[in-house]
Every structure is written in C-alpha cells, then in structure tokens.
Short mmCIF file of N, CA and C and ligand atoms in Angstrom, two decimals:
data_model
loop_
_atom_site.label_atom_id
_atom_site.label_comp_id
_atom_site.label_asym_id
_atom_site.label_seq_id
_atom_site.Cartn_x
_atom_site.Cartn_y
_atom_site.Cartn_z
N MET A 1 0.84 -1.20 0.00
CA MET A 1 0.00 0.00 0.00
C MET A 1 0.87 1.25 0.00
N ARG A 2 1.39 1.56 -1.18
CA ARG A 2 2.22 2.75 -1.30
C ARG A 2 1.49 3.80 -2.11
N GLU A 3 1.94 5.03 -1.94
CA GLU A 3 1.36 6.09 -2.76
C GLU A 3 2.47 6.71 -3.59
N ASP A 4 2.20 6.88 -4.89
CA ASP A 4 3.19 7.51 -5.77
C ASP A 4 3.47 8.91 -5.26
N ASN A 5 4.70 9.33 -5.42
CA ASN A 5 5.09 10.69 -5.03
C ASN A 5 5.03 10.96 -3.54
N CYS A 6 5.00 9.91 -2.73
CA CYS A 6 5.08 10.14 -1.28
C CYS A 6 6.51 9.84 -0.83
N ILE A 7 7.18 10.87 -0.33
CA ILE A 7 8.60 10.71 0.04
C ILE A 7 8.77 9.70 1.17
N PHE A 8 7.84 9.69 2.11
CA PHE A 8 7.99 8.74 3.24
C PHE A 8 7.70 7.30 2.80
N CYS A 9 6.84 7.09 1.79
CA CYS A 9 6.70 5.73 1.24
C CYS A 9 8.04 5.29 0.68
N LYS A 10 8.70 6.18 -0.03
CA LYS A 10 9.98 5.82 -0.67
C LYS A 10 11.04 5.56 0.39
N ILE A 11 11.10 6.39 1.42
CA ILE A 11 12.10 6.20 2.49
C ILE A 11 11.78 4.93 3.27
N ALA A 12 10.52 4.77 3.66
CA ALA A 12 10.14 3.62 4.51
C ALA A 12 10.45 2.31 3.81
N ASN A 13 10.27 2.29 2.50
CA ASN A 13 10.47 1.05 1.75
C ASN A 13 11.88 0.93 1.16
N GLY A 14 12.75 1.87 1.49
CA GLY A 14 14.16 1.75 1.12
C GLY A 14 14.50 2.22 -0.27
N ASP A 15 13.57 2.89 -0.97
CA ASP A 15 13.90 3.39 -2.32
C ASP A 15 14.76 4.64 -2.25
N ILE A 16 14.64 5.36 -1.15
CA ILE A 16 15.51 6.53 -0.89
C ILE A 16 16.26 6.21 0.40
N PRO A 17 17.58 6.39 0.39
CA PRO A 17 18.34 6.04 1.59
C PRO A 17 18.05 6.97 2.77
N SER A 18 18.19 6.45 3.95
CA SER A 18 17.96 7.26 5.15
C SER A 18 18.86 6.74 6.25
N LYS A 19 19.00 7.53 7.28
CA LYS A 19 19.76 7.08 8.47
C LYS A 19 18.80 6.24 9.30
N THR A 20 18.86 4.93 9.07
CA THR A 20 17.89 4.01 9.67
C THR A 20 18.39 3.48 11.02
N LEU A 21 17.54 3.64 12.04
CA LEU A 21 17.88 3.15 13.38
C LEU A 21 17.30 1.77 13.62
N TYR A 22 16.21 1.47 12.89
CA TYR A 22 15.52 0.19 13.10
C TYR A 22 14.63 -0.06 11.88
N GLU A 23 14.50 -1.35 11.52
CA GLU A 23 13.59 -1.70 10.42
C GLU A 23 13.04 -3.09 10.64
N ASP A 24 11.77 -3.27 10.35
CA ASP A 24 11.20 -4.61 10.28
C ASP A 24 10.19 -4.62 9.14
N GLU A 25 9.34 -5.65 9.09
CA GLU A 25 8.41 -5.76 7.95
C GLU A 25 7.37 -4.66 7.92
N GLU A 26 7.08 -4.11 9.10
CA GLU A 26 5.99 -3.14 9.20
C GLU A 26 6.44 -1.68 9.12
N CYS A 27 7.63 -1.41 9.63
CA CYS A 27 8.01 0.00 9.77
C CYS A 27 9.52 0.20 9.68
N ARG A 28 9.88 1.48 9.55
CA ARG A 28 11.29 1.87 9.58
C ARG A 28 11.39 3.09 10.50
N VAL A 29 12.45 3.13 11.30
CA VAL A 29 12.69 4.29 12.17
C VAL A 29 13.94 5.00 11.66
N ILE A 30 13.77 6.29 11.32
CA ILE A 30 14.87 7.04 10.69
C ILE A 30 15.16 8.31 11.48
N LEU A 31 16.35 8.84 11.29
CA LEU A 31 16.65 10.15 11.87
C LEU A 31 15.99 11.23 11.04
N ASP A 32 15.39 12.20 11.71
CA ASP A 32 14.77 13.35 11.05
C ASP A 32 15.87 14.24 10.46
N LEU A 33 15.63 14.71 9.22
CA LEU A 33 16.61 15.55 8.53
C LEU A 33 16.79 16.92 9.19
N GLY A 34 15.75 17.39 9.84
CA GLY A 34 15.80 18.70 10.51
C GLY A 34 15.52 18.52 11.98
N PRO A 35 16.46 17.92 12.71
CA PRO A 35 16.15 17.49 14.08
C PRO A 35 15.89 18.63 15.06
N ALA A 36 14.92 18.39 15.94
CA ALA A 36 14.67 19.32 17.05
C ALA A 36 15.80 19.20 18.07
N THR A 37 16.27 18.00 18.25
CA THR A 37 17.38 17.73 19.18
C THR A 37 18.19 16.57 18.60
N LYS A 38 19.35 16.33 19.20
CA LYS A 38 20.17 15.21 18.76
C LYS A 38 19.40 13.89 18.97
N GLY A 39 19.24 13.13 17.88
CA GLY A 39 18.55 11.85 17.96
C GLY A 39 17.10 11.89 17.51
N HIS A 40 16.58 13.08 17.21
CA HIS A 40 15.17 13.20 16.77
C HIS A 40 14.93 12.21 15.63
N ALA A 41 13.98 11.33 15.85
CA ALA A 41 13.72 10.24 14.90
C ALA A 41 12.25 10.18 14.55
N LEU A 42 11.94 9.45 13.48
CA LEU A 42 10.56 9.29 13.01
C LEU A 42 10.27 7.81 12.81
N ILE A 43 9.12 7.37 13.30
CA ILE A 43 8.65 6.02 13.00
C ILE A 43 7.75 6.11 11.78
N LEU A 44 8.12 5.41 10.73
CA LEU A 44 7.33 5.41 9.49
C LEU A 44 6.77 4.01 9.24
N PRO A 45 5.44 3.84 9.25
CA PRO A 45 4.88 2.58 8.77
C PRO A 45 5.25 2.42 7.29
N LYS A 46 5.45 1.18 6.84
CA LYS A 46 5.79 0.97 5.43
C LYS A 46 4.58 1.17 4.53
N ASN A 47 3.39 0.91 5.07
CA ASN A 47 2.16 1.20 4.32
C ASN A 47 1.86 2.69 4.39
N HIS A 48 1.22 3.17 3.34
CA HIS A 48 0.86 4.59 3.31
C HIS A 48 -0.48 4.85 3.99
N TYR A 49 -0.45 5.63 5.05
CA TYR A 49 -1.65 6.19 5.66
C TYR A 49 -1.38 7.67 5.84
N ALA A 50 -2.29 8.50 5.39
CA ALA A 50 -2.02 9.95 5.41
C ALA A 50 -1.89 10.48 6.82
N ASN A 51 -2.63 9.88 7.74
CA ASN A 51 -2.66 10.45 9.09
C ASN A 51 -3.23 9.42 10.08
N LEU A 52 -3.38 9.83 11.31
CA LEU A 52 -3.87 8.95 12.38
C LEU A 52 -5.25 8.36 12.07
N PHE A 53 -6.07 9.15 11.38
CA PHE A 53 -7.44 8.70 11.11
C PHE A 53 -7.46 7.53 10.13
N GLU A 54 -6.46 7.48 9.26
CA GLU A 54 -6.39 6.38 8.28
C GLU A 54 -5.64 5.17 8.83
N LEU A 55 -4.86 5.38 9.88
CA LEU A 55 -4.03 4.31 10.42
C LEU A 55 -4.90 3.23 11.08
N PRO A 56 -4.79 1.97 10.64
CA PRO A 56 -5.59 0.92 11.29
C PRO A 56 -5.16 0.75 12.75
N GLU A 57 -6.08 0.29 13.57
CA GLU A 57 -5.79 0.19 15.01
C GLU A 57 -4.63 -0.74 15.32
N ASN A 58 -4.52 -1.85 14.58
CA ASN A 58 -3.41 -2.76 14.88
C ASN A 58 -2.06 -2.12 14.56
N GLU A 59 -2.01 -1.29 13.53
CA GLU A 59 -0.75 -0.60 13.22
C GLU A 59 -0.48 0.51 14.24
N ALA A 60 -1.54 1.12 14.72
CA ALA A 60 -1.38 2.15 15.76
C ALA A 60 -0.78 1.54 17.02
N GLU A 61 -1.26 0.36 17.37
CA GLU A 61 -0.71 -0.34 18.54
C GLU A 61 0.78 -0.62 18.33
N TYR A 62 1.10 -1.09 17.13
CA TYR A 62 2.47 -1.47 16.86
C TYR A 62 3.41 -0.25 16.90
N VAL A 63 2.93 0.86 16.36
CA VAL A 63 3.75 2.09 16.39
C VAL A 63 4.10 2.46 17.84
N MET A 64 3.13 2.29 18.74
CA MET A 64 3.40 2.65 20.13
C MET A 64 4.39 1.67 20.78
N VAL A 65 4.31 0.41 20.40
CA VAL A 65 5.28 -0.57 20.91
C VAL A 65 6.70 -0.19 20.45
N ILE A 66 6.81 0.15 19.17
CA ILE A 66 8.13 0.54 18.65
C ILE A 66 8.60 1.83 19.32
N ALA A 67 7.69 2.76 19.53
CA ALA A 67 8.05 4.02 20.20
C ALA A 67 8.62 3.73 21.59
N LYS A 68 7.98 2.85 22.30
CA LYS A 68 8.44 2.52 23.66
C LYS A 68 9.84 1.89 23.63
N ARG A 69 10.01 0.94 22.72
CA ARG A 69 11.33 0.28 22.63
C ARG A 69 12.42 1.25 22.22
N MET A 70 12.11 2.07 21.21
CA MET A 70 13.13 3.02 20.72
C MET A 70 13.46 4.07 21.78
N ALA A 71 12.44 4.52 22.49
CA ALA A 71 12.67 5.54 23.54
C ALA A 71 13.61 4.97 24.60
N ALA A 72 13.42 3.71 24.95
CA ALA A 72 14.29 3.09 25.97
C ALA A 72 15.72 2.98 25.44
N LYS A 73 15.83 2.50 24.21
CA LYS A 73 17.18 2.31 23.64
C LYS A 73 17.89 3.65 23.46
N MET A 74 17.17 4.63 22.92
CA MET A 74 17.80 5.93 22.65
C MET A 74 18.16 6.65 23.95
N THR A 75 17.34 6.47 24.97
CA THR A 75 17.65 7.10 26.27
C THR A 75 18.94 6.52 26.83
N GLU A 76 19.07 5.21 26.68
CA GLU A 76 20.30 4.56 27.18
C GLU A 76 21.52 5.02 26.37
N LYS A 77 21.38 5.04 25.04
CA LYS A 77 22.54 5.32 24.19
C LYS A 77 22.90 6.81 24.15
N LEU A 78 21.89 7.66 24.17
CA LEU A 78 22.14 9.10 24.04
C LEU A 78 22.23 9.80 25.39
N GLN A 79 21.86 9.06 26.44
CA GLN A 79 21.88 9.65 27.78
C GLN A 79 21.06 10.93 27.85
N CYS A 80 19.88 10.89 27.21
CA CYS A 80 19.02 12.07 27.28
C CYS A 80 18.28 12.08 28.62
N ASP A 81 17.69 13.23 28.92
CA ASP A 81 17.08 13.42 30.25
C ASP A 81 15.57 13.27 30.22
N GLY A 82 15.00 13.24 29.02
CA GLY A 82 13.55 13.10 28.87
C GLY A 82 13.23 12.75 27.43
N PHE A 83 11.96 12.62 27.14
CA PHE A 83 11.57 12.16 25.81
C PHE A 83 10.18 12.68 25.46
N ASN A 84 10.02 13.26 24.28
CA ASN A 84 8.68 13.62 23.78
C ASN A 84 8.29 12.72 22.62
N LEU A 85 7.06 12.25 22.63
CA LEU A 85 6.45 11.63 21.46
C LEU A 85 5.51 12.67 20.88
N VAL A 86 5.66 12.96 19.59
CA VAL A 86 4.82 13.98 18.95
C VAL A 86 4.26 13.40 17.66
N GLN A 87 3.00 13.70 17.39
CA GLN A 87 2.37 13.14 16.20
C GLN A 87 1.38 14.16 15.68
N ASN A 88 1.67 14.75 14.53
CA ASN A 88 0.87 15.85 14.00
C ASN A 88 -0.12 15.36 12.94
N ASN A 89 -1.34 15.86 13.00
CA ASN A 89 -2.36 15.49 12.01
C ASN A 89 -3.01 16.75 11.45
N GLY A 90 -2.81 16.97 10.15
CA GLY A 90 -3.42 18.13 9.51
C GLY A 90 -2.49 19.33 9.57
N GLU A 91 -2.62 20.15 8.54
CA GLU A 91 -1.76 21.34 8.42
C GLU A 91 -1.85 22.22 9.66
N THR A 92 -3.07 22.36 10.19
CA THR A 92 -3.28 23.24 11.34
C THR A 92 -2.49 22.75 12.55
N ALA A 93 -2.31 21.44 12.61
CA ALA A 93 -1.57 20.84 13.73
C ALA A 93 -0.08 20.72 13.43
N GLY A 94 0.35 21.25 12.28
CA GLY A 94 1.79 21.25 11.98
C GLY A 94 2.26 20.11 11.11
N GLN A 95 1.32 19.32 10.58
CA GLN A 95 1.76 18.21 9.71
C GLN A 95 2.22 18.77 8.37
N THR A 96 3.40 18.34 7.96
CA THR A 96 3.94 18.81 6.68
C THR A 96 4.13 17.66 5.70
N VAL A 97 4.28 16.44 6.21
CA VAL A 97 4.40 15.28 5.33
C VAL A 97 3.18 14.38 5.61
N PHE A 98 2.42 14.12 4.55
CA PHE A 98 1.12 13.48 4.74
C PHE A 98 1.20 11.96 4.55
N HIS A 99 2.13 11.41 5.28
CA HIS A 99 2.26 9.96 5.46
C HIS A 99 2.45 9.83 6.97
N PHE A 100 1.57 9.09 7.63
CA PHE A 100 1.60 9.03 9.10
C PHE A 100 3.03 8.81 9.61
N HIS A 101 3.39 9.53 10.63
CA HIS A 101 4.69 9.30 11.30
C HIS A 101 4.60 9.78 12.74
N MET A 102 5.36 9.12 13.58
CA MET A 102 5.47 9.50 14.99
C MET A 102 6.87 10.05 15.23
N HIS A 103 6.94 11.24 15.80
CA HIS A 103 8.24 11.83 16.16
C HIS A 103 8.71 11.26 17.50
N LEU A 104 9.98 10.90 17.55
CA LEU A 104 10.62 10.49 18.81
C LEU A 104 11.67 11.56 19.10
N ILE A 105 11.45 12.34 20.14
CA ILE A 105 12.34 13.50 20.37
C ILE A 105 13.01 13.39 21.74
N PRO A 106 14.29 13.02 21.73
CA PRO A 106 15.03 12.99 23.00
C PRO A 106 15.17 14.41 23.53
N ARG A 107 15.08 14.58 24.83
CA ARG A 107 15.22 15.90 25.43
C ARG A 107 16.41 15.92 26.39
N TYR A 108 17.09 17.04 26.38
CA TYR A 108 18.29 17.23 27.20
C TYR A 108 18.07 18.46 28.07
N LYS A 109 18.58 18.43 29.28
CA LYS A 109 18.37 19.56 30.19
C LYS A 109 18.74 20.89 29.54
N TRP A 110 19.75 20.84 28.69
CA TRP A 110 20.30 22.06 28.11
C TRP A 110 19.74 22.38 26.73
N ASP A 111 18.75 21.62 26.22
CA ASP A 111 18.46 21.72 24.76
C ASP A 111 17.74 22.99 24.35
N ASN A 112 17.08 23.66 25.30
CA ASN A 112 16.45 24.95 24.99
C ASN A 112 15.44 24.86 23.84
N GLN A 113 14.83 23.72 23.65
CA GLN A 113 13.86 23.56 22.57
C GLN A 113 12.46 23.93 23.04
N LEU A 114 11.61 24.22 22.09
CA LEU A 114 10.21 24.54 22.39
C LEU A 114 9.33 23.46 21.78
N ILE A 115 8.77 22.61 22.59
CA ILE A 115 7.83 21.61 22.10
C ILE A 115 6.66 21.66 23.06
N GLY A 116 5.56 22.22 22.64
CA GLY A 116 4.46 22.31 23.60
C GLY A 116 3.44 23.36 23.23
N TRP A 117 2.80 23.93 24.21
CA TRP A 117 1.73 24.89 24.00
C TRP A 117 1.68 25.83 25.18
N LYS A 118 1.00 26.98 24.98
CA LYS A 118 0.82 27.86 26.13
C LYS A 118 -0.57 27.59 26.69
N PRO A 119 -0.66 27.21 27.97
CA PRO A 119 -1.95 26.84 28.54
C PRO A 119 -2.90 28.03 28.56
N MET A 120 -4.17 27.77 28.22
CA MET A 120 -5.20 28.80 28.33
C MET A 120 -5.88 28.60 29.68
N GLN A 121 -6.90 29.44 29.92
CA GLN A 121 -7.70 29.23 31.11
C GLN A 121 -9.07 28.75 30.68
N ALA A 122 -9.67 27.88 31.45
CA ALA A 122 -11.03 27.41 31.15
C ALA A 122 -11.81 27.32 32.45
N THR A 123 -13.04 27.81 32.39
CA THR A 123 -13.91 27.70 33.58
C THR A 123 -14.43 26.27 33.67
N GLN A 124 -14.96 25.92 34.83
CA GLN A 124 -15.57 24.60 35.01
C GLN A 124 -16.72 24.41 34.01
N GLU A 125 -17.45 25.51 33.77
CA GLU A 125 -18.57 25.45 32.82
C GLU A 125 -18.09 25.13 31.40
N GLU A 126 -17.02 25.80 31.01
CA GLU A 126 -16.48 25.55 29.67
C GLU A 126 -15.99 24.10 29.54
N LEU A 127 -15.33 23.63 30.59
CA LEU A 127 -14.84 22.25 30.56
C LEU A 127 -16.02 21.28 30.46
N GLU A 128 -17.06 21.58 31.24
CA GLU A 128 -18.26 20.73 31.24
C GLU A 128 -18.88 20.70 29.84
N ASP A 129 -18.96 21.87 29.23
CA ASP A 129 -19.55 22.01 27.91
C ASP A 129 -18.73 21.22 26.87
N THR A 130 -17.42 21.35 26.96
CA THR A 130 -16.54 20.63 26.03
C THR A 130 -16.69 19.13 26.21
N MET A 131 -16.69 18.71 27.47
CA MET A 131 -16.86 17.29 27.76
C MET A 131 -18.17 16.77 27.14
N ASN A 132 -19.23 17.53 27.33
CA ASN A 132 -20.52 17.08 26.82
C ASN A 132 -20.55 17.02 25.30
N THR A 133 -19.87 17.97 24.68
CA THR A 133 -19.80 17.95 23.20
C THR A 133 -19.12 16.67 22.72
N ILE A 134 -18.02 16.31 23.41
CA ILE A 134 -17.23 15.16 22.95
C ILE A 134 -17.94 13.85 23.23
N ILE A 135 -18.58 13.75 24.37
CA ILE A 135 -19.14 12.44 24.73
C ILE A 135 -20.57 12.23 24.24
N ALA A 136 -21.15 13.30 23.66
CA ALA A 136 -22.55 13.18 23.20
C ALA A 136 -22.68 12.08 22.15
N GLU A 137 -23.72 11.26 22.27
CA GLU A 137 -23.96 10.17 21.29
C GLU A 137 -24.51 10.76 19.99
P1 5GP B 1 5.52 16.80 10.40
O1 5GP B 1 5.69 18.30 10.41
O2 5GP B 1 4.76 16.34 9.16
O3 5GP B 1 4.97 16.21 11.66
O4 5GP B 1 7.00 16.22 10.32
C1 5GP B 1 7.70 16.03 9.14
C2 5GP B 1 9.13 15.80 9.56
O5 5GP B 1 9.79 15.14 8.51
C3 5GP B 1 9.91 17.09 9.83
O6 5GP B 1 10.43 17.04 11.15
C4 5GP B 1 10.99 17.10 8.76
O7 5GP B 1 12.23 17.58 9.26
C5 5GP B 1 11.09 15.64 8.39
N1 5GP B 1 11.46 15.38 7.01
C6 5GP B 1 10.90 15.95 5.90
N2 5GP B 1 11.46 15.43 4.78
C7 5GP B 1 12.37 14.52 5.20
C8 5GP B 1 13.26 13.66 4.49
O8 5GP B 1 13.34 13.63 3.27
N3 5GP B 1 14.06 12.84 5.26
C9 5GP B 1 13.99 12.85 6.62
N4 5GP B 1 14.82 12.01 7.28
N5 5GP B 1 13.17 13.66 7.32
C10 5GP B 1 12.37 14.49 6.61
ZN1 ZN B 2 3.42 7.41 1.92
#
C-alpha cells in the first residue's frame, strides 16, 4: 500500500536512503533531517496512511510498541534526560508530510527547545460544555 510521489513511502520502503535506526516488515525508524534535538527520529509505517485517522488500530498499537522500545534504547545510548512523542495530524496541527509518522524526540536539560503549547484558562462550565460535546452520542 504505497502512494506515488510520497517521500515517506519511498524512504520507509528503502527506495531513498535514510539514516535508519531500526527496520522490520511493518516500519522503519529514521533520523529526522531537521532534528529538534540530537537523535530526533521518526517512526514510518511501510504502508501509506495519510494520518492517524487512516491508520488501522493494529498498526497504531504497533507504532506505540516501537516508540516505547526506541525511547528506551535511545535514552540509554544518548543519555538524554527526557523524551517527547509527537504526532501531527493536519496542516493546522503542523503536519507537513502526509504519510503518518510518529516523532521520537530525545530531550536534554540544556536543549532549549520549544515543544508544547501555552496553557489557556477554562472555567468549570467551559470544561463541562466541552466534555458534553465530545461524549454526546
Ligand atoms: P511533520 O511536520 O509532518 O509532523 O513532520 C515532518 C518531519 O519530517 C519534519 O520534522 C521534517 O524535518 C522531516 N522530514 C521531511 N522530509 C524529510 C526527508 O526527506 N528525510 C527525513 N529524514 N526527514 C524528513
Ligand atoms: Zn506514503
């Protein structure tokens, strides 16, 4: 299940070389070309899914298993102090490559990186309203 003209399909399936940290039948883990920190990596399923919504549940489970294993290995090897998993869906959320991928971002006390959001304030009423919107049948 590949898509023509998808760079991550080509990388995941080995048609374009990459700095590969791990590979199996389902996925490839590569170093990001524009790393947020040393070791910033991406988990790429070999099948093409544009985003989380297209990703089948069994592949979603597997991606998280690989994320856990890679985070443990990279923490040991890179001696990082923390770890972010980031996964963007849609342009508004910062997605730039439309082949599902999970970012693995090692964090260092000194890295001075910005990965996150500025918290807003919400009243109990607003939270209640949001909750009801989401859980409504
Ligand atoms: P997104 O913004 O879609 O969540 O993340 C796309 C990521 O892919 C970015 O961090 C970007 O640096 C990385 N990237 C884009 N093109 C390439 C490429 O050709 N090779 C590698 N290794 N990373 C890429
Ligand atoms: Zn693709």
